[in-house]
Structures are given as C-alpha cells and as structure tokens.
Amino acid sequence: SVYSIAARSGIPKNRIMTMRWVLTWKVVPGETQKKAKARLVVRGFQDPDLQTLRTEAPTLARHSRHLICQISSSMNWDLENGDVKTAFLQGEKDEGAREVYVEPTKDVSDILGIRSDQVMKLEGSVYGLTVAPRRWHFRVFKDLTSRGWRQHQLDPCLYMKYHDDKLIAICGVYVDDFIMAFSSCAHGKKTRQELKTIYIWGSWDVHTFKLCGVQYTQHSDYSVHLKQKEYI
C-alpha cells in the first residue's frame, strides 16, 4: 500500500529516486546462529524536495523511560516492550500528493511485474525516505490521542491514559519501540488489548527486553534492573 505503478513517460528524471538493498546479520537472543535480514530502502538523499521538507522527529527521552520504570515499580504494574513490525510502512499514506517516484531494482521489477516503461510512485512512507520518521511519529500521535491517551507536555513521545482522573496506563515511544505499563484493572486491561490491535507487532515482551542498548529486567517485587553489559 506504499506504492502504485505509474508510466515513466512525462515524469522528470529528477523526481525519480533509486533504491538499494541493505543486508545485515541479526543476532537473535538465545540462538547461536545469526539471522539474515534484508531491507529494501530508497536513497532518500536523492529526494527532489529534500531542501524544503520538514524531517525532524522526536524520540523518547531517557528520563521519560526511567519515569515509566518508576511508575511500573511503584504501582506494581508489569513493564512491557512492543516492537512494531516495519513501522515506517505503517506510517501516514500522504506521499502521493508530492509526486515522487522510485526506480525499482531489476529483481523488484521481476517480482512485481513492473515493465521498463514504468516506475513506482510513492503513496506512503518507506525506509530511507527522510520524512519517514516524522510521518510515523504523527501516525502514532493520531492513533493514541484519538483513543484517549494524553501526550505529556514535556515529552511528545510520552503518553498517559486516565480513567476518572486515575492513571491506568503509561507508554513511551522510541521510533518503533514502545515501553509500557498498564494497570491490572478492567480499564487498564482493555487499554492494553486495544493497543495490541492498532499495529502489526514484531514482538511483545513482558519483564525482560532490550531497548536503546539497555537490558531491562523486572523482578517479582516489580523492581526494575537496567544494565548495559552487551552494549559496552
């Protein structure tokens, strides 16, 4: 849903970006073998509107992450972490108005059946596009605030959910990683389940996870231990 096929004729060359594959080996916790990962990205530095686009996007502050840990510990809430799968592809679908295009690689053309006289027209955010993080940030803002979450005044990536002026959930967003804690009351459980249905999640961990190079471990007494041994 992030692209459509368009005729190449009449499209200025400077509005057609190229793409490439980024190949990496991913270390999977608990497994001895590494996992091969391939991601198709656009060369965003070729964007014809690069000089006029707003590309800044906030990320969750460290003290906000610590605040979530403190609240989960003080309130006896489970500390959780969710990783949104291919988050940028789930961002806002408003690139179509910009009229920007991508030259597919040969293997992509073969797989998608794109002819030599055709190109891919971007309809939504893709990896490599400089505006993708900002588009994703606004998608999250709309999704959460429309469901009753309040954006914190001091950190635009920190959200809180209340019921009858009582805090029932807190959530921090670091790009595609969510760190969260929910009340065990009925409203807290409903909020948790609702959040799980908004996006396609790659993983959702409770009590033990890694975020921003930090290993989080929540113990049975709800205290939270942070370490950076692997990062160091």
Coordinates of C-alpha atoms in Angstrom, one line a residue:
S1 CA 0.0 0.0 0.0
V2 CA 3.0 2.3 0.0
Y3 CA 3.4 2.5 -3.8
S4 CA 1.5 2.3 -7.1
I5 CA 2.8 1.7 -10.6
A6 CA 3.0 4.7 -12.9
A7 CA 4.0 5.2 -16.6
R8 CA 7.6 6.6 -16.9
S9 CA 6.7 8.9 -19.8
G10 CA 6.5 12.6 -18.8
I11 CA 8.0 12.2 -15.4
P12 CA 11.0 14.5 -14.8
K13 CA 14.2 12.4 -14.1
N14 CA 15.0 14.5 -11.0
R15 CA 11.8 13.2 -9.4
I16 CA 12.8 9.6 -9.7
M17 CA 14.9 8.2 -6.9
T18 CA 16.8 4.9 -6.9
M19 CA 16.7 2.2 -4.3
R20 CA 19.0 -0.5 -2.8
W21 CA 19.0 -3.5 -0.6
V22 CA 20.5 -3.3 2.9
L23 CA 21.7 -6.7 4.1
T24 CA 22.6 -7.4 7.7
W25 CA 23.1 -10.3 10.1
K26 CA 20.8 -10.0 13.1
V27 CA 21.7 -11.6 16.5
V28 CA 18.7 -13.4 17.9
P29 CA 18.7 -13.7 21.7
G30 CA 19.1 -17.3 22.9
E31 CA 20.2 -18.6 19.4
T32 CA 23.7 -19.4 18.3
Q33 CA 23.1 -18.7 14.6
K34 CA 22.6 -15.2 13.2
K35 CA 19.5 -14.4 11.2
A36 CA 19.8 -12.9 7.7
K37 CA 17.8 -9.7 7.3
A38 CA 17.2 -7.8 4.0
R39 CA 15.5 -4.4 3.8
L40 CA 14.7 -2.5 0.6
V41 CA 15.4 1.2 1.1
V42 CA 15.1 4.3 -1.0
R43 CA 18.1 6.6 -1.4
G44 CA 16.5 9.5 0.4
F45 CA 19.3 11.9 -0.3
Q46 CA 18.1 12.0 -3.9
D47 CA 14.7 13.3 -2.9
P48 CA 13.9 16.3 -5.1
D49 CA 12.2 18.1 -2.2
L50 CA 15.0 17.5 0.3
Q51 CA 15.7 21.1 0.9
T52 CA 12.1 22.1 1.7
L53 CA 10.8 19.0 3.7
R54 CA 10.5 19.0 7.4
T55 CA 12.2 15.9 8.6
E56 CA 12.7 16.4 12.3
A57 CA 11.0 13.8 14.6
P58 CA 11.2 13.5 18.4
T59 CA 12.4 10.4 20.3
L60 CA 11.6 9.3 23.8
A61 CA 13.9 11.0 26.4
R62 CA 16.0 8.9 28.8
H63 CA 14.3 10.4 31.9
S64 CA 10.9 9.5 30.4
R65 CA 12.0 5.9 30.1
H66 CA 13.1 6.0 33.7
L67 CA 9.8 7.5 34.7
I68 CA 7.9 4.6 33.1
C69 CA 10.1 2.2 35.0
Q70 CA 9.5 4.1 38.3
I71 CA 5.7 4.1 37.8
S72 CA 5.6 0.4 36.9
S73 CA 7.6 -0.4 40.0
S74 CA 5.6 1.9 42.4
M75 CA 2.2 0.8 41.1
N76 CA 3.1 -2.9 40.8
W77 CA 2.4 -2.9 37.1
D78 CA 4.1 -5.2 34.6
L79 CA 6.8 -3.5 32.5
E80 CA 6.3 -4.3 28.8
N81 CA 8.0 -3.7 25.4
G82 CA 6.5 -3.9 22.0
D83 CA 8.3 -3.6 18.7
V84 CA 6.2 -2.6 15.7
K85 CA 7.0 -4.6 12.6
T86 CA 8.1 -2.5 9.6
A87 CA 6.8 0.6 11.3
F88 CA 7.6 3.2 8.6
L89 CA 5.5 1.2 6.1
Q90 CA 2.6 1.6 8.6
G91 CA 3.0 5.4 8.7
E92 CA 0.9 8.1 7.1
K93 CA -0.1 7.5 3.5
D94 CA 0.3 11.0 2.1
E95 CA 3.3 10.9 -0.1
G96 CA 1.2 10.6 -3.2
A97 CA 0.5 14.3 -3.2
R98 CA 4.2 15.1 -3.6
E99 CA 4.6 13.2 -6.9
V100 CA 7.8 11.4 -6.1
Y101 CA 8.9 8.2 -7.8
V102 CA 11.3 5.3 -7.4
E103 CA 13.3 3.3 -10.0
P104 CA 12.9 -0.3 -8.9
T105 CA 15.9 -2.7 -8.9
K106 CA 15.8 -5.5 -11.5
D107 CA 14.8 -8.2 -9.0
V108 CA 12.0 -6.0 -7.7
S109 CA 10.8 -5.3 -11.2
D110 CA 10.7 -9.1 -11.9
I111 CA 8.9 -9.9 -8.7
L112 CA 6.3 -7.1 -9.0
G113 CA 5.9 -7.4 -12.8
I114 CA 7.0 -3.8 -13.4
R115 CA 7.9 -3.1 -17.1
S116 CA 10.8 -0.9 -18.2
D117 CA 8.5 1.9 -19.2
Q118 CA 7.0 2.0 -15.7
V119 CA 8.2 3.3 -12.3
M120 CA 7.0 3.1 -8.7
K121 CA 5.0 6.1 -7.4
L122 CA 5.3 6.5 -3.7
E123 CA 2.0 6.7 -1.9
G124 CA 3.3 6.3 1.7
S125 CA 6.5 6.4 3.7
V126 CA 9.2 3.9 3.0
Y127 CA 12.6 3.2 4.6
G128 CA 15.3 5.6 3.5
L129 CA 12.9 8.4 3.0
T130 CA 13.9 11.4 5.1
V131 CA 10.3 12.2 6.1
A132 CA 9.5 8.6 7.2
P133 CA 10.3 9.1 10.9
R134 CA 8.2 12.2 11.1
R135 CA 5.3 10.6 9.3
W136 CA 5.4 7.6 11.7
H137 CA 5.5 10.0 14.7
F138 CA 2.3 11.7 13.6
R139 CA 0.6 8.3 12.9
V140 CA 1.3 7.3 16.5
F141 CA 0.1 10.7 17.8
K142 CA -3.2 10.4 16.0
D143 CA -3.7 6.8 16.9
L144 CA -3.1 7.3 20.6
T145 CA -4.8 10.7 21.2
S146 CA -7.9 9.6 19.3
R147 CA -8.2 6.8 21.8
G148 CA -8.0 9.0 24.9
W149 CA -4.2 9.0 25.6
R150 CA -2.7 12.3 26.7
Q151 CA 0.6 13.5 25.3
H152 CA 2.9 14.7 28.0
Q153 CA 3.6 18.4 27.9
L154 CA 7.4 17.9 28.5
D155 CA 8.0 14.9 26.2
P156 CA 6.0 14.5 22.9
C157 CA 6.8 10.8 22.9
L158 CA 5.4 10.1 26.4
Y159 CA 1.7 9.2 26.6
M160 CA -0.6 8.6 29.6
K161 CA -4.1 7.1 29.8
Y162 CA -6.6 8.1 32.6
H163 CA -10.0 6.8 33.7
D164 CA -11.9 9.1 36.0
D165 CA -8.7 11.1 36.6
K166 CA -6.8 8.0 37.7
L167 CA -3.8 6.9 35.8
I168 CA -4.4 3.4 34.2
A169 CA -1.5 3.2 31.6
I170 CA 1.7 4.9 30.5
C171 CA 3.5 4.5 27.3
G172 CA 6.7 5.8 25.8
V173 CA 7.5 5.6 22.0
Y174 CA 11.1 5.4 20.7
V175 CA 10.6 5.3 16.9
D176 CA 9.2 1.7 16.5
D177 CA 9.8 0.6 20.1
F178 CA 7.1 1.0 22.8
I179 CA 7.9 0.8 26.5
M180 CA 4.6 0.5 28.5
A181 CA 2.9 -0.3 31.8
F182 CA -0.8 -0.9 32.4
S183 CA -3.0 -1.1 35.5
S184 CA -4.4 -4.5 36.2
C185 CA -7.9 -3.1 36.5
A186 CA -10.5 -3.8 33.8
H187 CA -9.9 -0.4 32.1
G188 CA -6.1 -1.0 32.1
K189 CA -6.5 -4.4 30.5
K190 CA -8.9 -3.0 27.9
T191 CA -6.4 -0.3 27.0
R192 CA -3.6 -2.9 26.7
Q193 CA -5.6 -5.1 24.4
E194 CA -6.7 -2.1 22.3
L195 CA -3.1 -1.0 21.8
K196 CA -2.1 -4.5 20.6
T197 CA -4.7 -4.3 17.8
I198 CA -3.6 -1.0 16.4
Y199 CA -0.4 -2.1 14.7
I200 CA 1.3 -5.2 13.4
W201 CA 3.8 -6.1 16.1
G202 CA 7.0 -8.0 15.5
S203 CA 7.5 -8.8 19.2
W204 CA 5.8 -8.0 22.5
D205 CA 7.8 -8.8 25.7
V206 CA 7.0 -8.6 29.4
H207 CA 9.5 -8.1 32.2
T208 CA 12.6 -8.8 30.1
F209 CA 13.7 -6.9 27.0
K210 CA 16.3 -4.7 25.4
L211 CA 15.7 -1.0 24.4
C212 CA 18.2 1.6 23.2
G213 CA 21.1 -0.7 24.2
V214 CA 19.8 -1.2 27.7
Q215 CA 18.7 -4.6 29.0
Y216 CA 15.6 -4.2 31.2
T217 CA 14.7 -6.8 33.8
Q218 CA 11.7 -6.5 36.1
H219 CA 11.8 -8.8 39.2
S220 CA 9.0 -10.4 41.1
D221 CA 8.8 -7.5 43.5
Y222 CA 8.3 -5.2 40.5
S223 CA 11.7 -3.5 40.9
V224 CA 13.5 -2.9 37.6
H225 CA 17.1 -3.6 36.9
L226 CA 18.9 -1.9 34.0
K227 CA 22.3 -2.9 32.6
Q228 CA 24.4 -2.2 29.5
K229 CA 26.9 -5.1 29.6
E230 CA 26.2 -6.2 26.0
Y231 CA 26.2 -2.6 24.8
I232 CA 29.6 -1.9 26.3

